[in-house]
Structures are given as C-alpha cells and as structure tokens.
Amino acid sequence: EDGEFLGMKGLRGQLGRQVADQMWQVGKRQASKAFSLYANIDILRPYFDVEPVQVRARLLESMIPVKMINFPQKIAGELYGPLMLVFTLVAILLHGMKTSDTIIREGTLMGTAIGTCFGYWLGVSSFMYFLAYLCNAQITMVQMLSLLGYGLFGHCITLFVTYNIHFHSLFYIFWLVVGGLSTLRMVAVLVSRTVGHTQRLILCGTIAALHMLFLLYLHFAYHKVVEGILDTLEGPNMPPFQRVARDVPVVSNAVLNTTAKAVALTL
Amino acid sequence: FPGLADVSISQDIPVEGEITVPVGSHSPDEDYSTLDEPVRDTIMRDLKAVGKKFVHVMYPRKSSALLRDWDLWGPLVLCVSLALMLQGGSADSKDDGGPQFAEVFVIIWFGAVVITLNSKLLGGTISFFQSLCVLGYCVLPLTVAMLVCRLVLLAGAGTVSFIVRLIVVVAMFGWSTLASTAFLADSQPPNRKALVVYPIFLFYFVISWMILTFTPQ
C-alpha cells in the first residue's frame, strides 16, 4: 500500500537508474572529449616530421653564423633535434657528475641533470619569447624552442670534450670558439628578425649572456662542489682554493688521456 | 500505463521466438578454467612466458612473440635487480642507499616512456606497452653485465679489472641496442630508422655508463 506496490517502486527505481545512467554517459562523453583534445599526442606530430639528413644538416648549420641580417632568416620549427640534444646534454652532465664524484645532498643526480637542462631549454626559451614579444621580433614559440635547442649542440660538444680532458685552458678555448659560434648564429637569426637598434641590442645581449654563462656554469658547477667538499674534509691545513680538477677516477682518466693523445698523434 | 491500453494481440498469430540467448564462444569457459586452476599452474605459465621472452632477447630473431603478448613482469624484475645491484656505489655510503635505487628506476622507466613517445610521434606502428615491454626486456644483457662486473670487482679494482669490465659492458651494450633495434626499428618507415635508434642508443649508453662507473665501497 505504501509504495510497496511493485509497479510504483519499480518505476521510481527505474527512473532513478535511468537518470544516473544518463548522467554517467554525458560525463563520460565530456571527459573523453577533453582527453582527446588535450592529451592527444597527435598535436605534436607535425613537429617530429623530419628526416635524418635534415637533422644532420641543421646540427651543422647551428654552428655557422649567417651574415644576412636584412631579411628574416629561416628557422625550422622542429622539436625532434632539440629534444634529442637536451637528452644528450643530460647524459653528458651525468657523465661529468659521475667522473667528478659530485654528491648531491637533497635529491638525485638524475633529477639535477634533467632539471638543469630542461629548465634551461624551456625556461630561457619562454623568457626569450617574452622578450621577443616586447621587442616586436618575428619569432614563434616553437621557433624559439628550436633555435635554442640547436644552440645546445655547441654546449654538448664542449662539455663532452672538456669533461674528459681536464685542461682549464682547453675549456676556455672551447668556450670562446664553440660557444661563441653557436651564440653568434642565434644572435644573427634574432637580429634578422628584429627591427630597431635598441630592441636588437636587448634581445641579442640577453641571449648571448645567458647562453655563454650557462656553459660556464655547467663546467664549473660540478667541479666546485667537489672542491668545496674536499676542502672541508681535508681540514684547515689545505692551501687556499685551487683551480685544479680533482677526484677523477685515475684509471679511466688515464685511459681517456692516452686515447686522446694517440688520436692526436695519428691525426 | 495509458500507452499500452490499445495494444492487443489477435488470437490467431502465434507468438514465437527464442528465449535463450546464444552463449558467446568459449570465453566464459576459459575464465572459469583459469580461475579454477591451481596457483602453481598460473605462476608456471607466466614464468614460462617471461622465460621465453628472455630467450628471444638473448637470441634476437625476427619473431613477433615478444611483441604479441607483451607483459611487464620481466622488465620489472630486471629493473629492480639492476637497481639493487647498483646500490651503495658512491663515495658517501652512509646515506646513499635511497637515491641510487630511485635514480635507476626513474632512468629506466622515464627513458623507456620517452623513447616510446618518440617512436610513436615519428610514425611508428607499435603500441605503447609493446614498446615498453621490448625496451624493458632488452635491459637483460646489461643486468648480466652488472653481475659480471660485481664479480670482477670482488677480485680487485685495478687496471686489468677495469679493462675486463669495459669490454664486457661495451659488448652487452651493443647486444642490448641491437636486440631492441631488431624489434623496434621494423615498425618505423624505412628512412627514419636512425631517428628512432639514436634515443635507444642514448638510453642504453646511460645505463651502461652507470654500470661501468660503479665502484663499491
């Protein structure tokens, strides 16, 4: 009598079920639409559409500054090369940290390396894009990412050589020549896409400073950590701060140095 | 039910049809049979599948068994054993048990995910988990290299031991890269194989480097 009549209860129950069902369907449809819109990997597909010869050509071109500054220079908007270069830099950094026995207290070696490299690539690209927006330069975000990413090729070469062969003067030469060449290329591209002396100066000064300083930082940050720890461990009788590379595994260093000398001799 | 008031069935049209629903092929039977079997059978079947994949990695032929039934047990076991063996290899051994393990774990899984995404973006036809499965299983030669390195280091840590370890690690690194390339490069368009092989090379290079520079305290 009191709603115990099966028909009525059945109807209310059925209605409730149907409403719940409908809400579930609508919610599911909305969620899958949002997912397919934002988490769709196909958004990135055009930026990975490259051939190996193109990547090789772009790597070599990133070291060659082009003097044409009256007409916007072409920048390839591709992300495969820059991404691979950032990962290569991470691998080289790890190698450098391992051979200098860097000890990171809070965190892991891997986290530091990935954070540094990706932070530089994404952070400085965003900052330069913002500056370019302020200075009315003709460059898109993807082009900026691509330009800076390929500029890391010089960093990779320099660090690869100088983490293995520990002569400070060699590092300074590489810093000036290799780092300078890749910075000059980026500067030339940015100048060709900007109008006005002040704007050009701002953009190029910023990127040159950041790029060269980053290379300096990568080279010295990990040696300095080692030297600081050694100084505290060896007590107050140590002579003051020496710019000498220490703490490399003797054997691997000897092997690599003799290999380098042998290669130099055969060349 | 007002809408049904005018429905009527005339007396001379028989109502007929099938009430029973045809049973789907034999999947309910399979479910029941794997639910009811003894635990030992399930474990042995999974172990055999993992073992068969290990054999496929050690002798890479162009077979699709590794790809067809992917599973992530093997990669998990390999990753954990590699991470355990790489522990305790830094200068400061009193507080470095944790980060070493996490480091190796993160490198292997993060690296495998990145390589998979990269190969999918370059137009690969392989699925996400299949690629993870292949990359994880191909860490097996490097785990063997780690074992050999630890045994060699027990005997001493001089130049000879370094050269032996270098040869072993380089050989196993080459084997890993070749094995995974044999499985993964086939799913790419032919002129882009180099683009897919490079990240794999980098990935195994980083792992090999961690193995080679391991010095126990």
XYZ file of C-alpha atoms in Angstrom:
484
model
C 0.000 0.000 0.000
C 2.723 2.393 0.948
C 4.720 2.309 -2.202
C 5.226 -1.367 -1.695
C 3.263 -1.945 -4.805
C 5.967 -3.321 -7.069
C 4.903 -1.252 -10.027
C 5.405 2.115 -8.345
C 8.676 1.186 -6.678
C 9.859 -0.367 -9.878
C 9.056 2.810 -11.778
C 10.814 5.146 -9.365
C 13.772 2.856 -9.167
C 13.907 2.599 -12.912
C 13.683 6.349 -13.344
C 16.438 6.881 -10.853
C 18.581 4.355 -12.620
C 17.949 5.937 -15.974
C 18.856 9.388 -14.707
C 22.036 8.093 -13.185
C 22.817 6.263 -16.392
C 22.303 9.377 -18.469
C 24.498 11.462 -16.226
C 27.210 8.863 -16.456
C 27.025 8.838 -20.240
C 27.197 12.615 -20.505
C 30.066 12.806 -18.062
C 31.958 10.082 -19.872
C 31.458 11.782 -23.216
C 32.707 15.107 -21.896
C 35.721 13.548 -20.236
C 36.710 11.620 -23.338
C 36.294 14.749 -25.469
C 38.545 16.746 -23.142
C 41.063 13.915 -23.048
C 41.206 13.552 -26.802
C 41.602 17.291 -27.136
C 44.414 17.910 -24.648
C 46.194 14.632 -24.245
C 46.285 13.938 -27.914
C 49.809 13.155 -28.875
C 48.968 13.933 -32.478
C 49.203 17.641 -31.702
C 52.971 17.201 -31.586
C 53.237 15.005 -34.638
C 53.998 17.753 -37.206
C 56.983 18.894 -35.175
C 58.591 15.471 -35.391
C 58.277 15.100 -39.126
C 61.959 15.087 -40.052
C 64.443 13.037 -41.987
C 67.871 12.077 -40.618
C 69.673 14.114 -43.301
C 67.704 17.193 -42.284
C 68.651 16.737 -38.644
C 72.301 16.335 -39.550
C 72.232 19.406 -41.777
C 70.606 21.506 -39.072
C 73.111 20.366 -36.473
C 75.969 21.511 -38.660
C 74.240 24.749 -39.566
C 73.761 25.626 -35.912
C 77.485 26.247 -35.679
C 77.673 28.511 -38.727
C 76.521 32.098 -38.275
C 74.910 33.563 -41.387
C 75.514 37.228 -42.039
C 72.220 38.001 -43.758
C 70.521 40.362 -41.334
C 68.283 42.426 -43.570
C 65.876 39.640 -44.352
C 64.363 37.241 -41.786
C 66.386 34.060 -41.687
C 64.567 30.778 -41.884
C 64.171 28.761 -38.678
C 62.942 25.199 -38.874
C 60.118 24.662 -36.415
C 61.018 21.169 -35.444
C 61.295 19.621 -31.977
C 62.998 16.276 -32.558
C 66.542 17.625 -32.867
C 66.309 19.977 -29.863
C 64.750 17.276 -27.688
C 67.470 14.778 -28.558
C 70.126 17.416 -27.919
C 68.689 18.179 -24.474
C 68.735 14.478 -23.602
C 72.281 14.168 -24.898
C 73.255 17.100 -22.692
C 71.625 15.353 -19.727
C 73.658 12.221 -20.460
C 76.885 14.223 -20.752
C 76.135 16.037 -17.489
C 75.540 12.740 -15.724
C 78.851 11.503 -17.036
C 80.540 14.670 -15.827
C 78.962 14.448 -12.402
C 79.927 10.825 -12.038
C 83.549 11.345 -13.005
C 83.889 14.230 -10.597
C 82.078 12.296 -7.859
C 79.560 15.015 -7.299
C 77.480 14.467 -4.207
C 74.051 15.978 -4.240
C 72.570 16.019 -0.768
C 68.934 16.780 -1.377
C 67.822 14.969 -4.488
C 69.372 12.744 -7.069
C 71.997 13.235 -9.734
C 69.464 12.399 -12.384
C 66.949 14.900 -11.071
C 69.533 17.661 -11.018
C 70.746 16.949 -14.539
C 67.266 16.734 -16.035
C 66.088 19.777 -14.110
C 69.044 21.871 -15.195
C 68.884 21.014 -18.874
C 65.156 21.066 -19.367
C 64.853 24.101 -17.144
C 67.328 25.974 -19.271
C 65.783 24.925 -22.564
C 62.162 25.606 -21.631
C 62.759 28.491 -19.261
C 65.139 30.529 -21.352
C 63.069 29.876 -24.478
C 59.965 31.189 -22.755
C 61.830 34.188 -21.407
C 63.306 34.990 -24.815
C 59.898 34.577 -26.426
C 58.508 37.046 -23.909
C 61.334 39.496 -24.663
C 60.791 38.989 -28.372
C 57.151 39.817 -27.872
C 58.144 43.008 -26.079
C 60.687 43.912 -28.754
C 58.371 43.112 -31.657
C 60.528 40.371 -33.074
C 59.107 37.964 -35.607
C 59.515 34.626 -33.950
C 57.109 31.989 -32.677
C 57.465 29.876 -29.568
C 58.250 26.685 -31.453
C 60.885 28.503 -33.490
C 62.457 29.853 -30.316
C 62.498 26.398 -28.738
C 64.048 25.003 -31.890
C 66.682 27.742 -32.152
C 67.799 27.444 -28.547
C 67.700 23.669 -28.686
C 70.012 23.534 -31.652
C 72.212 26.078 -29.914
C 72.844 23.453 -27.250
C 74.809 21.448 -29.807
C 77.849 23.620 -29.118
C 77.415 23.057 -25.386
C 77.248 19.292 -25.899
C 80.483 19.226 -27.889
C 82.335 21.463 -25.431
C 81.261 19.594 -22.338
C 81.852 16.204 -23.916
C 85.435 17.125 -24.689
C 86.277 19.045 -21.532
C 84.681 16.663 -19.044
C 87.087 14.023 -20.269
C 90.244 16.015 -20.900
C 90.835 18.244 -17.918
C 92.757 21.277 -19.020
C 91.228 24.564 -17.993
C 92.783 26.471 -20.854
C 91.286 23.963 -23.282
C 87.922 24.653 -21.782
C 88.316 28.416 -22.204
C 89.286 27.987 -25.855
C 86.277 25.759 -26.497
C 84.041 28.131 -24.572
C 85.044 31.060 -26.724
C 85.177 29.327 -30.078
C 82.421 26.719 -29.999
C 80.133 28.526 -27.589
C 80.769 31.765 -29.382
C 79.935 30.333 -32.795
C 76.619 28.895 -31.716
C 75.746 32.101 -29.870
C 76.637 34.162 -32.933
C 74.344 32.057 -35.045
C 71.422 32.605 -32.685
C 72.220 36.306 -32.454
C 72.308 36.649 -36.235
C 68.950 34.936 -36.599
C 67.365 37.131 -33.943
C 68.847 40.306 -35.410
C 67.492 39.425 -38.827
C 64.023 39.158 -37.339
C 64.009 42.335 -35.241
C 63.686 45.977 -36.238
C 65.278 48.785 -34.296
C 68.671 49.112 -32.659
C 67.576 49.085 -29.028
C 65.410 46.048 -29.487
C 68.147 44.168 -31.305
C 70.579 45.051 -28.571
C 68.273 43.871 -25.807
C 67.465 40.553 -27.436
C 70.947 39.702 -28.555
C 72.629 40.840 -25.386
C 70.293 38.715 -23.302
C 70.655 35.559 -25.304
C 74.405 35.901 -25.656
C 74.835 36.430 -21.936
C 72.528 33.564 -20.940
C 73.961 31.104 -23.416
C 77.615 31.719 -22.617
C 77.030 31.906 -18.882
C 75.144 28.611 -18.952
C 78.143 26.885 -20.472
C 80.407 28.377 -17.827
C 78.008 27.283 -15.136
C 77.791 23.719 -16.414
C 81.520 23.378 -16.495
C 82.323 24.862 -13.138
C 79.331 23.985 -11.002
C 80.230 20.376 -10.577
C 83.960 20.824 -10.115
C 83.313 23.447 -7.496
C 81.053 21.166 -5.495
C 83.808 18.616 -5.342
C 86.459 21.135 -4.381
C 84.285 22.638 -1.668
C 83.645 19.255 -0.080
C 87.295 18.260 -0.294
C 88.350 21.473 1.389
C 86.079 20.863 4.317
C 87.089 17.236 4.593
C 90.830 17.788 4.458
C 90.789 20.293 7.279
C 92.280 23.756 7.735
C 95.757 22.873 6.503
C 94.748 22.914 2.845
C 96.143 25.696 0.686
C 93.548 28.170 -0.498
C 91.111 27.442 -3.312
C 92.927 25.770 -6.195
C 91.500 25.638 -9.642
C 92.687 22.120 -10.198
C 90.480 19.285 -11.258
C 90.491 16.594 -8.653
C 88.741 13.441 -7.789
C 88.552 11.742 -11.115
C 88.958 8.005 -11.219
C 92.617 7.668 -12.047
C 92.304 4.755 -14.376
C 89.527 5.980 -16.618
C 91.148 9.396 -16.850
C 94.487 7.873 -17.796
C 92.848 5.682 -20.396
C 90.995 8.569 -21.955
C 94.013 10.878 -21.943
C 96.220 8.296 -23.609
C 93.491 7.634 -26.145
C 93.219 11.331 -26.876
C 96.973 11.609 -27.290
C 97.024 8.599 -29.597
C 94.229 10.076 -31.691
C 96.054 13.392 -31.849
C 99.218 11.645 -32.956
C 97.513 9.700 -35.726
C 95.853 12.877 -36.936
C 0.214 2.552 -18.466
C -2.051 4.512 -20.780
C 0.036 3.948 -23.865
C -0.411 0.236 -23.748
C -4.168 0.310 -23.488
C -4.764 -0.167 -27.173
C -2.302 -2.913 -27.815
C -3.936 -6.185 -28.485
C -2.701 -9.439 -29.815
C -5.040 -11.209 -32.098
C -5.699 -14.795 -31.242
C -4.521 -16.440 -34.423
C -0.965 -15.082 -34.658
C 1.215 -17.298 -32.561
C 3.866 -15.630 -30.540
C 7.070 -17.425 -31.117
C 10.783 -16.878 -30.933
C 13.838 -17.877 -29.000
C 14.040 -17.154 -25.345
C 17.508 -18.484 -24.743
C 20.453 -16.140 -25.551
C 23.233 -17.858 -27.502
C 26.302 -18.283 -25.339
C 29.413 -16.411 -26.557
C 32.151 -18.702 -27.906
C 34.174 -20.215 -25.106
C 35.418 -17.246 -23.135
C 33.281 -17.911 -20.057
C 34.723 -21.413 -20.047
C 38.276 -20.047 -20.271
C 37.639 -17.652 -17.415
C 36.338 -20.359 -15.253
C 39.194 -22.669 -16.149
C 41.916 -20.153 -15.304
C 40.116 -19.188 -12.137
C 39.819 -22.735 -11.006
C 43.288 -23.944 -11.835
C 45.839 -24.319 -9.071
C 48.041 -21.291 -8.359
C 51.127 -23.222 -9.359
C 49.828 -23.584 -12.913
C 49.203 -19.866 -13.241
C 52.620 -18.969 -11.915
C 54.363 -21.538 -14.090
C 52.563 -20.294 -17.177
C 53.580 -16.706 -16.511
C 57.130 -17.724 -15.680
C 57.371 -19.703 -18.895
C 56.148 -16.707 -20.892
C 58.738 -14.474 -19.241
C 61.444 -17.071 -19.777
C 60.553 -17.430 -23.444
C 60.901 -13.680 -23.865
C 64.309 -13.734 -22.169
C 65.427 -16.326 -24.713
C 64.118 -14.129 -27.525
C 66.183 -11.233 -26.213
C 69.370 -13.238 -25.921
C 68.993 -14.580 -29.458
C 67.251 -11.769 -31.319
C 65.472 -13.177 -34.322
C 62.698 -11.553 -36.236
C 59.920 -13.163 -34.279
C 56.849 -11.420 -33.058
C 56.381 -13.354 -29.826
C 57.889 -10.526 -27.811
C 55.514 -8.063 -29.352
C 52.323 -10.066 -29.434
C 51.870 -10.930 -25.777
C 53.567 -8.112 -24.009
C 53.958 -8.233 -20.286
C 55.842 -6.028 -17.866
C 56.917 -8.657 -15.312
C 60.271 -9.217 -16.921
C 61.166 -5.517 -17.123
C 60.133 -5.036 -13.503
C 62.296 -7.915 -12.278
C 65.261 -6.732 -14.364
C 64.871 -3.113 -13.278
C 64.648 -3.976 -9.601
C 67.618 -6.349 -9.697
C 69.729 -3.818 -11.608
C 68.789 -1.071 -9.164
C 69.608 -3.298 -6.179
C 72.983 -4.227 -7.621
C 73.834 -0.596 -8.312
C 73.233 0.455 -4.747
C 75.918 1.519 -2.398
C 78.352 2.552 -5.078
C 79.003 6.158 -4.159
C 81.689 7.770 -2.034
C 79.429 8.521 0.894
C 77.851 5.233 1.741
C 76.094 6.142 4.936
C 73.167 7.944 3.441
C 73.061 6.950 -0.195
C 71.046 3.794 -0.341
C 67.852 5.551 -1.374
C 68.759 7.918 -4.207
C 70.685 5.302 -6.135
C 67.728 2.967 -6.330
C 65.278 5.706 -7.236
C 67.714 7.074 -9.791
C 67.986 3.806 -11.685
C 64.273 3.178 -11.541
C 63.432 6.630 -12.827
C 66.025 6.490 -15.579
C 64.777 3.176 -16.885
C 61.077 3.867 -16.825
C 61.208 7.541 -17.774
C 63.652 6.768 -20.555
C 61.505 3.939 -21.867
C 58.409 6.156 -21.867
C 60.227 8.922 -23.720
C 61.556 6.535 -26.363
C 58.107 5.071 -26.851
C 56.533 8.501 -27.272
C 59.274 9.481 -29.673
C 58.791 6.408 -31.830
C 55.051 6.936 -31.874
C 55.480 10.569 -32.883
C 57.814 9.574 -35.685
C 55.073 7.426 -37.142
C 55.645 4.048 -35.549
C 53.060 1.302 -35.683
C 53.859 -0.262 -32.358
C 51.695 0.285 -29.298
C 52.767 1.980 -26.075
C 53.023 -1.098 -23.888
C 54.581 -3.265 -26.563
C 57.396 -0.781 -26.864
C 57.826 -0.560 -23.073
C 57.921 -4.349 -22.968
C 60.656 -4.613 -25.603
C 62.806 -1.888 -24.080
C 62.466 -3.392 -20.613
C 63.348 -6.904 -21.716
C 66.380 -5.692 -23.636
C 67.909 -4.479 -20.363
C 68.706 -8.170 -19.697
C 72.213 -8.162 -21.263
C 73.108 -5.104 -19.170
C 71.900 -6.813 -15.999
C 74.144 -9.750 -16.857
C 76.989 -7.261 -17.396
C 76.310 -5.753 -13.960
C 76.504 -9.197 -12.385
C 79.808 -9.908 -14.123
C 81.164 -6.503 -13.084
C 80.333 -7.093 -9.452
C 82.027 -10.480 -9.545
C 85.111 -8.997 -11.224
C 85.220 -6.199 -8.644
C 85.236 -8.799 -5.874
C 88.575 -9.926 -7.231
C 90.135 -6.453 -7.136
C 89.819 -2.993 -8.677
C 92.907 -2.375 -10.796
C 93.568 -1.627 -14.444
C 93.045 -5.208 -15.598
C 89.698 -5.403 -13.881
C 88.715 -2.086 -15.468
C 89.614 -3.307 -18.940
C 87.699 -6.537 -18.443
C 84.682 -4.626 -17.180
C 84.928 -2.162 -20.073
C 84.935 -4.965 -22.649
C 82.033 -6.771 -21.015
C 79.908 -3.643 -20.650
C 80.573 -2.457 -24.199
C 79.691 -5.891 -25.589
C 76.481 -6.099 -23.602
C 75.570 -2.525 -24.514
C 75.939 -3.389 -28.184
C 73.859 -6.511 -27.697
C 71.061 -4.606 -25.942
C 70.948 -1.927 -28.587
C 70.954 -4.452 -31.432
C 68.285 -6.567 -29.795
C 65.918 -3.693 -29.192
C 66.594 -2.233 -32.627
C 65.742 -5.572 -34.203
C 62.309 -5.412 -32.642
C 61.532 -1.729 -32.760
C 63.040 -0.494 -35.984
C 60.796 -2.699 -38.062
C 57.772 -0.720 -37.046
C 59.147 2.509 -38.486
C 59.181 3.881 -42.004
C 62.465 2.713 -43.522
C 64.241 6.029 -43.976
C 63.706 7.112 -40.374
C 65.231 4.199 -38.550
C 68.216 6.287 -37.470
C 65.924 8.777 -35.747
C 64.440 6.013 -33.602
C 67.701 4.186 -32.950
C 69.532 7.227 -31.543
C 67.426 7.643 -28.370
C 67.630 3.902 -27.752
C 71.400 4.137 -28.117
C 71.486 7.054 -25.647
C 69.254 5.221 -23.183
C 71.379 2.090 -23.050
C 74.515 4.225 -23.065
C 73.420 5.976 -19.874
C 72.649 2.645 -18.208
C 75.962 1.169 -19.359
C 77.785 4.204 -18.045
C 76.164 3.790 -14.647
C 77.245 0.148 -14.622
C 80.792 0.900 -15.705
C 81.398 3.665 -13.169
C 80.076 1.610 -10.303
C 82.676 1.252 -7.579
C 81.632 -0.489 -4.384
C 82.665 0.902 -1.013
